[in-house]
Short mmCIF file of C-alpha atoms in Angstrom, two decimals:
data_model
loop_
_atom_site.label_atom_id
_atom_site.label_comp_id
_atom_site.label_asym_id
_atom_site.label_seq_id
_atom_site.Cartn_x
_atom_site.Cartn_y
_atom_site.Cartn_z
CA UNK A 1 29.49 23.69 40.36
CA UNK A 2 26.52 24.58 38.70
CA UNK A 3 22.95 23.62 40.67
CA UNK A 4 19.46 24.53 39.31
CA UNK A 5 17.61 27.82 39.63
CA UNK A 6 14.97 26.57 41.56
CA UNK A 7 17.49 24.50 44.13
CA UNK A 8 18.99 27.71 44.78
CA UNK A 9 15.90 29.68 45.27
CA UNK A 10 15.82 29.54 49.19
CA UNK A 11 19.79 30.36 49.79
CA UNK A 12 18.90 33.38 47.43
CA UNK A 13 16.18 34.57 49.73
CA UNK A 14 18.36 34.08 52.54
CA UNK A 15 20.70 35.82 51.37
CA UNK A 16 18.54 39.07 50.20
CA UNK A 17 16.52 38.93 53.39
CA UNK A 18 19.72 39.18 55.19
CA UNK A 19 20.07 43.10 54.24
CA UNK A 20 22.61 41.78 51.22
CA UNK A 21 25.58 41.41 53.35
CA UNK A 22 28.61 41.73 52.30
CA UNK A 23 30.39 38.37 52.65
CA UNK A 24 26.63 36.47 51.38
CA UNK A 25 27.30 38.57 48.01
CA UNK A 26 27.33 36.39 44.82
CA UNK A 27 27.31 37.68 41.65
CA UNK A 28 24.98 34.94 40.04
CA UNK A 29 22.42 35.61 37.88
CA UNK A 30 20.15 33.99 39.80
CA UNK A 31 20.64 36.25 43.04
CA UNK A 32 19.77 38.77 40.59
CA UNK A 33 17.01 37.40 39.64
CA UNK A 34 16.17 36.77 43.68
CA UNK A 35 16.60 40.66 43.40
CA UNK A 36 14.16 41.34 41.00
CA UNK A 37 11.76 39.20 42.64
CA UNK A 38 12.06 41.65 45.71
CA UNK A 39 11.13 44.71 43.83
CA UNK A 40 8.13 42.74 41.90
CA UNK A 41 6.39 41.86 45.03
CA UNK A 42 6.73 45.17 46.43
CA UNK A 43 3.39 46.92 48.03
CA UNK A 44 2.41 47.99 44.00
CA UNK A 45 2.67 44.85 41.73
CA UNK A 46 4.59 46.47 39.61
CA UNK A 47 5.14 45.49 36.10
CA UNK A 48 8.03 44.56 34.20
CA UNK A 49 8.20 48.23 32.61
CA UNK A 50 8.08 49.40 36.25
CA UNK A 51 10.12 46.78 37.60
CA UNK A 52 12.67 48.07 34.97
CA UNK A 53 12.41 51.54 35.81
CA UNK A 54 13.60 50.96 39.44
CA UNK A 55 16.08 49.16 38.73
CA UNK A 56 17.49 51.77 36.54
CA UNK A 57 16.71 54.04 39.47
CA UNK A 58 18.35 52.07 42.05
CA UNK A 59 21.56 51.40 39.47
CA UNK A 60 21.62 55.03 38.73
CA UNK A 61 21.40 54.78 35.02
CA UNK A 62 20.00 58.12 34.40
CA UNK A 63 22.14 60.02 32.76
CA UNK A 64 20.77 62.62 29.42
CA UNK A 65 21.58 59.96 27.04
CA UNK A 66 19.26 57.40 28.91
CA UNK A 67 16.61 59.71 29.32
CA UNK A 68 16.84 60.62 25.50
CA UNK A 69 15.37 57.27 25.24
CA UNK A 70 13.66 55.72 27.69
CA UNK A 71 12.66 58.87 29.91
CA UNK A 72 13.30 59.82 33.32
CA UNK A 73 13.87 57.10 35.85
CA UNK A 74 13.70 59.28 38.74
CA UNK A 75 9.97 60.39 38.13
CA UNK A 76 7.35 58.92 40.43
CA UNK A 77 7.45 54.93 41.90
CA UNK A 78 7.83 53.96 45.64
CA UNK A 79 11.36 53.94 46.77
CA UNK A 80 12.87 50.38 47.32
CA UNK A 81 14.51 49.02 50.76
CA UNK A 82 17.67 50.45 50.83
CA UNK A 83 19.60 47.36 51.50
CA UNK A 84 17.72 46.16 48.28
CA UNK A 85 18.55 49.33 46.25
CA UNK A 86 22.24 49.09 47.48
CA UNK A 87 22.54 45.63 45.97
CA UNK A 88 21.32 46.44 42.77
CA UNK A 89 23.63 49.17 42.31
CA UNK A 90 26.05 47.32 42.96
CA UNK A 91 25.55 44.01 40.61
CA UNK A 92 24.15 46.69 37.68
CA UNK A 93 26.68 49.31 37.48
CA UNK A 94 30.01 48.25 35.27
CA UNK A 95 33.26 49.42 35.46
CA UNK A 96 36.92 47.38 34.86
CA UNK A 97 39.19 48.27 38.44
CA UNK A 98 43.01 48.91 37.14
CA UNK A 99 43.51 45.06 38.73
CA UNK A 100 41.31 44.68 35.68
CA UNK A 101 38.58 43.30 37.71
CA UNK A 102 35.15 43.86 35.78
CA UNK A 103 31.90 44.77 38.14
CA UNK A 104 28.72 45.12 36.70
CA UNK A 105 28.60 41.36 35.63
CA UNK A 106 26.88 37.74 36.67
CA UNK A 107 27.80 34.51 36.39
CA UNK A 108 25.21 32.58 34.38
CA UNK A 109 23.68 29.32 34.79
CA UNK A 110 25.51 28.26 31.40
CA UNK A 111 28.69 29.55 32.24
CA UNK A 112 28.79 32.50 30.85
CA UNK A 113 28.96 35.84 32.18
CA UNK A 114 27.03 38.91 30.91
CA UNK A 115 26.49 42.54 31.84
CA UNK A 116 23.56 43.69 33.30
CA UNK A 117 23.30 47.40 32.53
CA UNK A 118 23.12 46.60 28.68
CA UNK A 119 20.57 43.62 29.12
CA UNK A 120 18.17 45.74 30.96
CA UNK A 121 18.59 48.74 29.16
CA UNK A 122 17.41 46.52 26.06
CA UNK A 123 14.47 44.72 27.76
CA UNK A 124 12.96 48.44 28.98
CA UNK A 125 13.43 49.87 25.09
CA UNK A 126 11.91 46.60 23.84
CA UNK A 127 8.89 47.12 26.85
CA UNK A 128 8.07 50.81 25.90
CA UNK A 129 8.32 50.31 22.24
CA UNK A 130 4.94 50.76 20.26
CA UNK A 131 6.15 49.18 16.83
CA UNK A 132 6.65 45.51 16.69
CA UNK A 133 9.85 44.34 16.29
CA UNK A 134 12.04 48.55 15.51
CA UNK A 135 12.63 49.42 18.92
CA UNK A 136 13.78 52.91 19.47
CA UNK A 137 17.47 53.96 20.72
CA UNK A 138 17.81 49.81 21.26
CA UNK A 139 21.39 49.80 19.42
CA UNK A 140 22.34 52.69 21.08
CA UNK A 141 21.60 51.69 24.79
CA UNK A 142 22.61 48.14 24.39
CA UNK A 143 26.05 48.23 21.72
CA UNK A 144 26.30 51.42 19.55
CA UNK A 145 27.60 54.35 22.34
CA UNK A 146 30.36 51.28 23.65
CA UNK A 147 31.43 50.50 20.15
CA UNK A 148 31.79 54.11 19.47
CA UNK A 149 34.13 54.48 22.64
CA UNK A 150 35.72 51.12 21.56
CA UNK A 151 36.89 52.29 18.08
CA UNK A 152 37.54 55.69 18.96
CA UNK A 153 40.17 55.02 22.00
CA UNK A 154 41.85 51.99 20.21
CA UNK A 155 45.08 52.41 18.35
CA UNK A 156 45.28 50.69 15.05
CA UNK A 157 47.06 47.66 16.66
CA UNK A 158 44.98 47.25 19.46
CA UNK A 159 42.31 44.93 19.81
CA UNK A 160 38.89 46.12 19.82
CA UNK A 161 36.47 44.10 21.34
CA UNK A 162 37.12 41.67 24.73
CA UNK A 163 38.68 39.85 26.32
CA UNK A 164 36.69 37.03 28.49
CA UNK A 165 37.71 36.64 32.25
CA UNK A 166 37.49 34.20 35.15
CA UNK A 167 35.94 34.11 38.00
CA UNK A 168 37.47 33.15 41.51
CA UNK A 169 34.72 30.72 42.61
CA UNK A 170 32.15 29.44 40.63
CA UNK A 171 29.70 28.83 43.44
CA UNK A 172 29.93 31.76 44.95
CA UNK A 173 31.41 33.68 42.46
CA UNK A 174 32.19 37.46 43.99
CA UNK A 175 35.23 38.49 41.76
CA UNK A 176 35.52 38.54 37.75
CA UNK A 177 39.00 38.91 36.02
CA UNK A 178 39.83 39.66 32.65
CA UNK A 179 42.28 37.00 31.58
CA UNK A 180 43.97 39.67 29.36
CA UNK A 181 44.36 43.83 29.45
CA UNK A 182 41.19 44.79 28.92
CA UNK A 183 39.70 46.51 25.59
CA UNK A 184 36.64 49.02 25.79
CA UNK A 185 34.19 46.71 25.24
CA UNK A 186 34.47 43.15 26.92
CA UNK A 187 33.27 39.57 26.30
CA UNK A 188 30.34 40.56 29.36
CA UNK A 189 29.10 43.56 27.55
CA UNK A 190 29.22 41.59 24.18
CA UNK A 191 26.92 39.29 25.91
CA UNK A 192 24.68 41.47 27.75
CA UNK A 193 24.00 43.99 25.21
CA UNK A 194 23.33 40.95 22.67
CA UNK A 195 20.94 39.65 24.68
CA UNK A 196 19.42 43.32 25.51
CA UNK A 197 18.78 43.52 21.66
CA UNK A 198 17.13 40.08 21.44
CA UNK A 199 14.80 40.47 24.27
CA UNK A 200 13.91 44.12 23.68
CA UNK A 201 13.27 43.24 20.14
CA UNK A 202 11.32 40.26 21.37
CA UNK A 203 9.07 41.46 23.83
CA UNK A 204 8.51 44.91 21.39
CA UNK A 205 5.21 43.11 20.40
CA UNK A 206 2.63 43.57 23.06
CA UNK A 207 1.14 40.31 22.72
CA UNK A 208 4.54 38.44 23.81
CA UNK A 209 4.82 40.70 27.19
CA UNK A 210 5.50 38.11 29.66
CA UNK A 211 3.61 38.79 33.46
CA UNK A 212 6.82 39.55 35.46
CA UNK A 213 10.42 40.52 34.52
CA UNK A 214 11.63 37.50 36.85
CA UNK A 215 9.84 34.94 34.82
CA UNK A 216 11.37 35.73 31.44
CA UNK A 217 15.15 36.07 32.98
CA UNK A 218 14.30 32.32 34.55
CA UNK A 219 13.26 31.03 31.07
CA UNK A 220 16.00 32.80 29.34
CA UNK A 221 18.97 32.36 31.64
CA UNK A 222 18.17 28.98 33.77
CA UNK A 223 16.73 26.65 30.84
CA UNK A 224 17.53 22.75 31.19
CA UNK A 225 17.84 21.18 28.19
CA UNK A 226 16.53 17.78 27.45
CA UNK A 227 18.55 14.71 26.01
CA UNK A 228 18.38 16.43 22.91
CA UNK A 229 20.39 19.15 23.44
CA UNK A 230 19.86 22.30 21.63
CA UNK A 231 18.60 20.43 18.77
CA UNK A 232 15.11 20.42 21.14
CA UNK A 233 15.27 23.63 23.03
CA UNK A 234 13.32 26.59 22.79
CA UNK A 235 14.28 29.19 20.66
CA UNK A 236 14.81 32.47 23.15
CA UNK A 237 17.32 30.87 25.76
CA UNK A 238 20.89 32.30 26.61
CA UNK A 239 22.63 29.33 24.80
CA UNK A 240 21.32 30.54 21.70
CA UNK A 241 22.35 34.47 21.98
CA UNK A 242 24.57 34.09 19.39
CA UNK A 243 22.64 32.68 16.65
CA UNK A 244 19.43 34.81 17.66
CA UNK A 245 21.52 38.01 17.41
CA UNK A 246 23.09 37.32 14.15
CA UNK A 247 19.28 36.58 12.70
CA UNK A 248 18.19 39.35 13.80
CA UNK A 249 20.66 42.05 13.66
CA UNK A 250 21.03 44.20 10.82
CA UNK A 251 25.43 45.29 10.92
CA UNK A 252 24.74 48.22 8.49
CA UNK A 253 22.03 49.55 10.95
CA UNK A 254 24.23 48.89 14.02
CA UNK A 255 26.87 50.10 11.96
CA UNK A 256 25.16 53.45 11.13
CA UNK A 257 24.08 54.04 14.49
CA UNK A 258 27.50 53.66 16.05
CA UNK A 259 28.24 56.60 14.34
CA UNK A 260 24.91 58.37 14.94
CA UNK A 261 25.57 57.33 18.67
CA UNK A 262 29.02 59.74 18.80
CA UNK A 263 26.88 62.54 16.94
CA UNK A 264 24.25 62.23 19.77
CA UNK A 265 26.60 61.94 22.79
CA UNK A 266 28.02 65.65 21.32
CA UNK A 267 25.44 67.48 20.58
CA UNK A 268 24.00 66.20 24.56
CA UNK A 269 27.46 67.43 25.86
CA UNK A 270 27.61 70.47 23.60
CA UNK A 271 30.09 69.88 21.69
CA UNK A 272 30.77 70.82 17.75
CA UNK A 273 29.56 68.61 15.51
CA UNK A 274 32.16 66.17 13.43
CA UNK A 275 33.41 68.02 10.71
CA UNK A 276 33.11 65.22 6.94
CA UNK A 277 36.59 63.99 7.60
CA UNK A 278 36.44 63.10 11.01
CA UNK A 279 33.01 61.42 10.30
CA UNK A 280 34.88 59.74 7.53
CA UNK A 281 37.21 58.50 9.97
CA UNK A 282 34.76 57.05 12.42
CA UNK A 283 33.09 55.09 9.87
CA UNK A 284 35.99 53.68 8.86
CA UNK A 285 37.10 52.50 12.37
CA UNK A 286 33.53 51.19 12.57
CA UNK A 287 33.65 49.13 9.40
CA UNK A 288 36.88 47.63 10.91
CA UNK A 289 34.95 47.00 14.57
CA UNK A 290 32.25 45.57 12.90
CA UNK A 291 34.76 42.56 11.22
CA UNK A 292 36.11 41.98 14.41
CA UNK A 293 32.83 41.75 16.40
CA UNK A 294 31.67 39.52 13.46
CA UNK A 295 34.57 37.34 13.98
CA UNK A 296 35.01 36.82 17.42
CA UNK A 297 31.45 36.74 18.30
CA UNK A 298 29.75 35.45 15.02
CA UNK A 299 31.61 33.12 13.54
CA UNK A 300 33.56 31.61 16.17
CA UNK A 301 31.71 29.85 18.50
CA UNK A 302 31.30 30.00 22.25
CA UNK A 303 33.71 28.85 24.29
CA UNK A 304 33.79 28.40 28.02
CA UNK A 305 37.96 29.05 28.95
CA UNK A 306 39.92 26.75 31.15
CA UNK A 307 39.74 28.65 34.28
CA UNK A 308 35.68 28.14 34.03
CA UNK A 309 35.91 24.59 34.15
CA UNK A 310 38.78 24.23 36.54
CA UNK A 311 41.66 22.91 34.32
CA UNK A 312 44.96 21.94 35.92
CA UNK A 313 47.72 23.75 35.15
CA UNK A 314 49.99 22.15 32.06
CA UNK A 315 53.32 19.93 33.39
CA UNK A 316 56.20 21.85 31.97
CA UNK A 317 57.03 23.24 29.04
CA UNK A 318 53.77 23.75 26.67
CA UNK A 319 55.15 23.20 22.50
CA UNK A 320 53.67 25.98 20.23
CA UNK A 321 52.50 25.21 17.15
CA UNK A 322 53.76 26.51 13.86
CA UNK A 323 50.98 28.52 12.20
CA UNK A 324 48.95 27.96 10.00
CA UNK A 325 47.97 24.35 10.56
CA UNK A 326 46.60 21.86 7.87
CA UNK A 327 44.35 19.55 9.56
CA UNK A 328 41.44 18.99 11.75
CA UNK A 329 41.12 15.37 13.57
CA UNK A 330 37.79 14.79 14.95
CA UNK A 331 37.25 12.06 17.55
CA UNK A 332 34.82 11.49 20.63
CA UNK A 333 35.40 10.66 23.98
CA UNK A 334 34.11 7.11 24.02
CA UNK A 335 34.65 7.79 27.98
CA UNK A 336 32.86 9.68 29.35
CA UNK A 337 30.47 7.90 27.03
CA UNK A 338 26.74 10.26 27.66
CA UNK A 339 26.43 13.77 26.02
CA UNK A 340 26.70 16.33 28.64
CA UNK A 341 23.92 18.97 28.88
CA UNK A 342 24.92 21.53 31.51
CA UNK A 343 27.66 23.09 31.90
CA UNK A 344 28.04 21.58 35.68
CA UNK A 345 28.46 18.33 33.75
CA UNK A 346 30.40 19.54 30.82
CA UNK A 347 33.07 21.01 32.92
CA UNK A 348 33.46 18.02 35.54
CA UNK A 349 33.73 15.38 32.24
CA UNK A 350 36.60 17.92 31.10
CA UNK A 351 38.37 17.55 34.53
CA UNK A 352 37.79 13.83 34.58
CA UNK A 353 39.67 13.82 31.00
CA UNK A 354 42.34 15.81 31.84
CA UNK A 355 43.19 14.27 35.71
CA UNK A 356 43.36 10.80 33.06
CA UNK A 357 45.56 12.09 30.54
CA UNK A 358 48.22 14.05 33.10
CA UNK A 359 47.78 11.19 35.80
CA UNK A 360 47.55 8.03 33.61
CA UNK A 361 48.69 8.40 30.53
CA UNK A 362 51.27 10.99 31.79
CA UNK A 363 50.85 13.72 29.02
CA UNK A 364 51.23 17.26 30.03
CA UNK A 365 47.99 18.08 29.71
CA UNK A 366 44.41 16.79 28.19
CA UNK A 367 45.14 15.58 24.98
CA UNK A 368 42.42 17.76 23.00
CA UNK A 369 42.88 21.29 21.14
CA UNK A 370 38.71 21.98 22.16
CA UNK A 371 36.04 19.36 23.08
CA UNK A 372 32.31 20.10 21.85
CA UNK A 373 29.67 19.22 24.76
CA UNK A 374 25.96 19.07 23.79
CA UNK A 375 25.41 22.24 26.02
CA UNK A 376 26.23 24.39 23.01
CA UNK A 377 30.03 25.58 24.14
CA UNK A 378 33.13 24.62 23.08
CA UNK A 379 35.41 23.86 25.73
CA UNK A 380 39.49 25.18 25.79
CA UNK A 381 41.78 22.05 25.88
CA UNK A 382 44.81 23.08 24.86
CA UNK A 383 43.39 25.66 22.64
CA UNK A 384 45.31 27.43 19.47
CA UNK A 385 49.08 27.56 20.28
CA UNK A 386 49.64 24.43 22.20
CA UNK A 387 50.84 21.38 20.44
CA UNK A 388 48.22 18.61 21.67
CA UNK A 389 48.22 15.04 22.59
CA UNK A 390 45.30 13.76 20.31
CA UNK A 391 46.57 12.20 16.65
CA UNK A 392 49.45 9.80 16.92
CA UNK A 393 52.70 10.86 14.61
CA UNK A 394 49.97 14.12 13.57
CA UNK A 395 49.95 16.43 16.69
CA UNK A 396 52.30 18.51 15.62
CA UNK A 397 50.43 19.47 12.21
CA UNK A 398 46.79 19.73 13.01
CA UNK A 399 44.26 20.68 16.02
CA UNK A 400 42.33 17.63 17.61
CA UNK A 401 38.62 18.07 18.66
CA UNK A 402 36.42 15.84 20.07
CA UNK A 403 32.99 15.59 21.30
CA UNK A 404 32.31 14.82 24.68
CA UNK A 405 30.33 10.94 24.50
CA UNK A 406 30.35 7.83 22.77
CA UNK A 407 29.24 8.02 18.97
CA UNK A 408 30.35 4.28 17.95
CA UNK A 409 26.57 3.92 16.97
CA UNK A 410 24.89 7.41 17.23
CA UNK A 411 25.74 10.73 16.43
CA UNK A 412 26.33 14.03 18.69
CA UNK A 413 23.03 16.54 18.07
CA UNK A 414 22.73 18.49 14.88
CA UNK A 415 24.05 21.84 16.80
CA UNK A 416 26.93 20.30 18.39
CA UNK A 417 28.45 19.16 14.74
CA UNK A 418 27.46 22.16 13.78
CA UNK A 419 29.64 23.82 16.12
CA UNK A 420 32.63 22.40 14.78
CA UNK A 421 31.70 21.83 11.70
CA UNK A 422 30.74 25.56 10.86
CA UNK A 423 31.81 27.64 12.94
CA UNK A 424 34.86 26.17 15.02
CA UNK A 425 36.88 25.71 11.42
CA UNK A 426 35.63 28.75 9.75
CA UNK A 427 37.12 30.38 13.62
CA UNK A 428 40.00 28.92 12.72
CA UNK A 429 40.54 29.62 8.97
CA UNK A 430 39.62 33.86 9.94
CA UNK A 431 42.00 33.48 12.58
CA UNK A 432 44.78 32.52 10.28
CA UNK A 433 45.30 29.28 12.63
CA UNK A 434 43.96 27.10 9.90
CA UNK A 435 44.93 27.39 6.31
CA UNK A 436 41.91 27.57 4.15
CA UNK A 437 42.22 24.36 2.16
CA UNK A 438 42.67 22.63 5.31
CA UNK A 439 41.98 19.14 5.52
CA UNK A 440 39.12 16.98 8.54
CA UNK A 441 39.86 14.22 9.29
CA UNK A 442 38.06 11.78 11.24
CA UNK A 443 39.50 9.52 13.49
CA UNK A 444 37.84 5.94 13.03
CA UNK A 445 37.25 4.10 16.17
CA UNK A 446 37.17 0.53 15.19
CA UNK A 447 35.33 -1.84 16.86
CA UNK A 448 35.68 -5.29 15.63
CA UNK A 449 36.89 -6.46 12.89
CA UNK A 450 33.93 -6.56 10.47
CA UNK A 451 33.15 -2.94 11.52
CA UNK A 452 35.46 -0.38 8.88
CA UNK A 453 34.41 2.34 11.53
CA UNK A 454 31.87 4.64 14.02
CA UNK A 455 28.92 6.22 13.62
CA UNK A 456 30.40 9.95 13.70
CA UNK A 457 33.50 8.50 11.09
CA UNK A 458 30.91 7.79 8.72
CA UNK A 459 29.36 11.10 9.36
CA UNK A 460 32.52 13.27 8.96
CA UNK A 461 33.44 11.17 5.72
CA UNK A 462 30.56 13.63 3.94
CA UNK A 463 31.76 16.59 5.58
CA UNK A 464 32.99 19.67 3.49
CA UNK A 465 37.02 19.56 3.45
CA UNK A 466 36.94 15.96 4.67
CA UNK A 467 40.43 13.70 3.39
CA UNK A 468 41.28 10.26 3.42
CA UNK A 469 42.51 9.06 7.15
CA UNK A 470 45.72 8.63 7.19
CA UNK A 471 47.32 5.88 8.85
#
């Protein structure tokens, strides 16, 4: 389960004070953060630029095409414990095992998981930049030089770009698996170079340096949001990576430097340059990359998997669905009844749901396709291929999403409709799960016999796409 930053905070000392053992390792981002706390308060009072710099040190990520970049890591600083520099390495430097475990990662307060070596490779080109807002070599540290790998290694048919993963203990999380063979660029390095580019970009203007490194990964990665939801919260937080990245990335740039990335890496190694055809080639790869990282990690919206918030397995025999589908139903939970704001909360309402539907009702499984918390995730019912348990006589025909609370009389926040609204059907539609003149339809919770429906049914009855209910 998810607790607080700040309720953590003493286990997290414990367990760096404690030389980093190895059964008290947890790969959460806030023992990281514990761990960057260590090397703040050091003998120097080091700043975050410094702070940075060992930890590249420590990580060993210091190779010629770092350096290009952001200099020599290796060059002056006092050397850290070595129980505190052996930690580090070993929650910074990424690699996927052949079990297709993936190292290098954390486990993030909102359920996510993210890569370190491409956040903090962002943050130190955003620190040492002197131009506001045009960092240099931040594509190429954080995304380009993977991409380039990605599309190079792939054959046509392979996918590009992920896959997520689970973890085998969210409390004390210690091992992450990728749910699926692994591409050459996962979901974590998605992530963590996405939010490397918004921070470095961010904190390029010198006025906006925050004090210590520790501070700004608290704020970023351990925000509680209010009763509002995301419809309240600030701005730079790790719930909105997505939407931050896609305002203020420019894909022709990234794409460019993808390719400038490859010409960089050979000239380094000595190699002959790319001769106009196989340049022609790469760019073409890249163009295709660049649709599927706009896809998956653009316009679909993020989604926390079933194995994050500890779904049952289905009861027998799971019914695919014959795609495309034609409809949308929208409902709410009515039960739980509150908007959940954390993904602690989120994920036990989706247990509670699905121990009702399998134990009382006696479906196979919880009834929904996806549920939409007010943490800003999407949560996996049954997802794209499994006939649900959600529209009466319509299951069969249509995916059934719901938002987690009780909208008889109010309506979920502006971001959470927004999820589904926007980008959960346009997911679906670029998919090829939904057909594009697909229909929503809203399913009308009525409560007496004067009332002709909810709060949210009213609301979906002016969404795009929206069709008569049928009965």
């Amino acid at each position: 389960m998810e607790r607080s930053c700040w309720k953590r905070s003493l286990v997290l000392v414990l367990v760096l004070v404690s030389t980093y053992a190895e059964a008290s390792f947890s790969r959460h981002m806030e023992n990281f953060i514990e761990a960057v706390k260590q090397v703040e308060e050091g003998e120097a009072r080091l700043e975050p630029v410094s702070v940075l710099r060992q930890l590249r040190r420590a990580a060993g990520l210091n190779d010629t095409f770092i350096q290009r970049f952001l200099g020599d890591a290796d060059s002056g600083g006092p050397e850290l414990d070595p129980d505190l520099s052996a930690y580090i390495s070993r929650a910074v430097n990424h690699r996927v095992t052949e079990d297709a475990e993936e190292e290098g990662v954390v486990l993030t307060p909102d359920g996510t998981t993210v890569a370190l070596t491409p956040l903090l490779l962002g943050l130190e080109a955003g620190f040492l930049s002197t131009s506001n807002g045009s960092v240099r070599g931040l594509y190429q540290l954080t995304l380009a030089k993977h991409l380039n790998r990605s599309y190079r290694n792939s054959a046509p048919q392979n996918r590009l770009l992920g896959p997520d993963g689970c973890w085998d203990s969210i409390s004390s999380p210690q091992a992450f698996t990728l749910s699926d063979s692994p591409a050459l660029l996962t979901t974590a390095q998605i992530h963590g170079g996405m939010d490397g580019v918004v921070l470095g970009m961010e904190f390029s203007d010198r006025s906006r340096h925050p004090l210590k490194l520790s501070s700004l990964l608290t704020e970023y990665y351990c925000h509680q949001l209010e009763a509002g939801g995301l419809d309240v919260a600030p701005r730079l937080i790790s719930r909105r990576r997505r939407e931050n990245f896609r305002e203020l990335v420019d894909l022709s740039v990234l794409s460019r430097q993808v390719v400038r990335s490859e010409e960089l890496q050979r000239r380094l190694k000595g190699r002959v340059k790319m001769d106009r055809k196989e340049k022609k080639q790469l760019q073409a790869m890249v163009q295709e990359g660049m649709r599927e990282l706009v896809q998956m990690y653009m316009v679909c919206p993020p989604m926390i998997p079933r194995c994050m918030w500890g779904a049952e397995p289905y009861r027998g025999t799971p019914t695919n669905l014959s795609l495309p589908l034609s409809f949308m139903f929208i409902h709410h939970t009515f039960i739980p009844g509150q908007p959940c704001l954390t993904f602690a909360q989120c994920s036990e309402n989706m247990r509670s749901m699905q121990r009702f539907h399998q134990d009382d009702r006696g479906w196979d499984d919880i009834g929904y396709s996806f549920v939409a918390g007010s943490d800003g995730y999407i949560y996996v019912g049954r997802s794209w291929h499994w006939q649900g348990a959600h529209t009466l006589g319509h299951n069969s025909i249509g995916y059934g999403v719901s938002f987690i609370g009780d909208y008889t009389s109010s309506l979920p926040s502006q971001h959470s409709m927004g999820l589904v609204r926007d980008q959960l059907a346009s997911c679906a539609v670029g998919g090829g799960r939904l057909k594009a003149n697909f229909t929503l339809q809203g399913h009308r919770q009525v409560v007496s016999t004067s009332c002709p429906g909810d709060a949210l049914y009213n609301e979906i009855r002016g969404w795009e796409h929206f069709g008569e209910v049928q009965r």
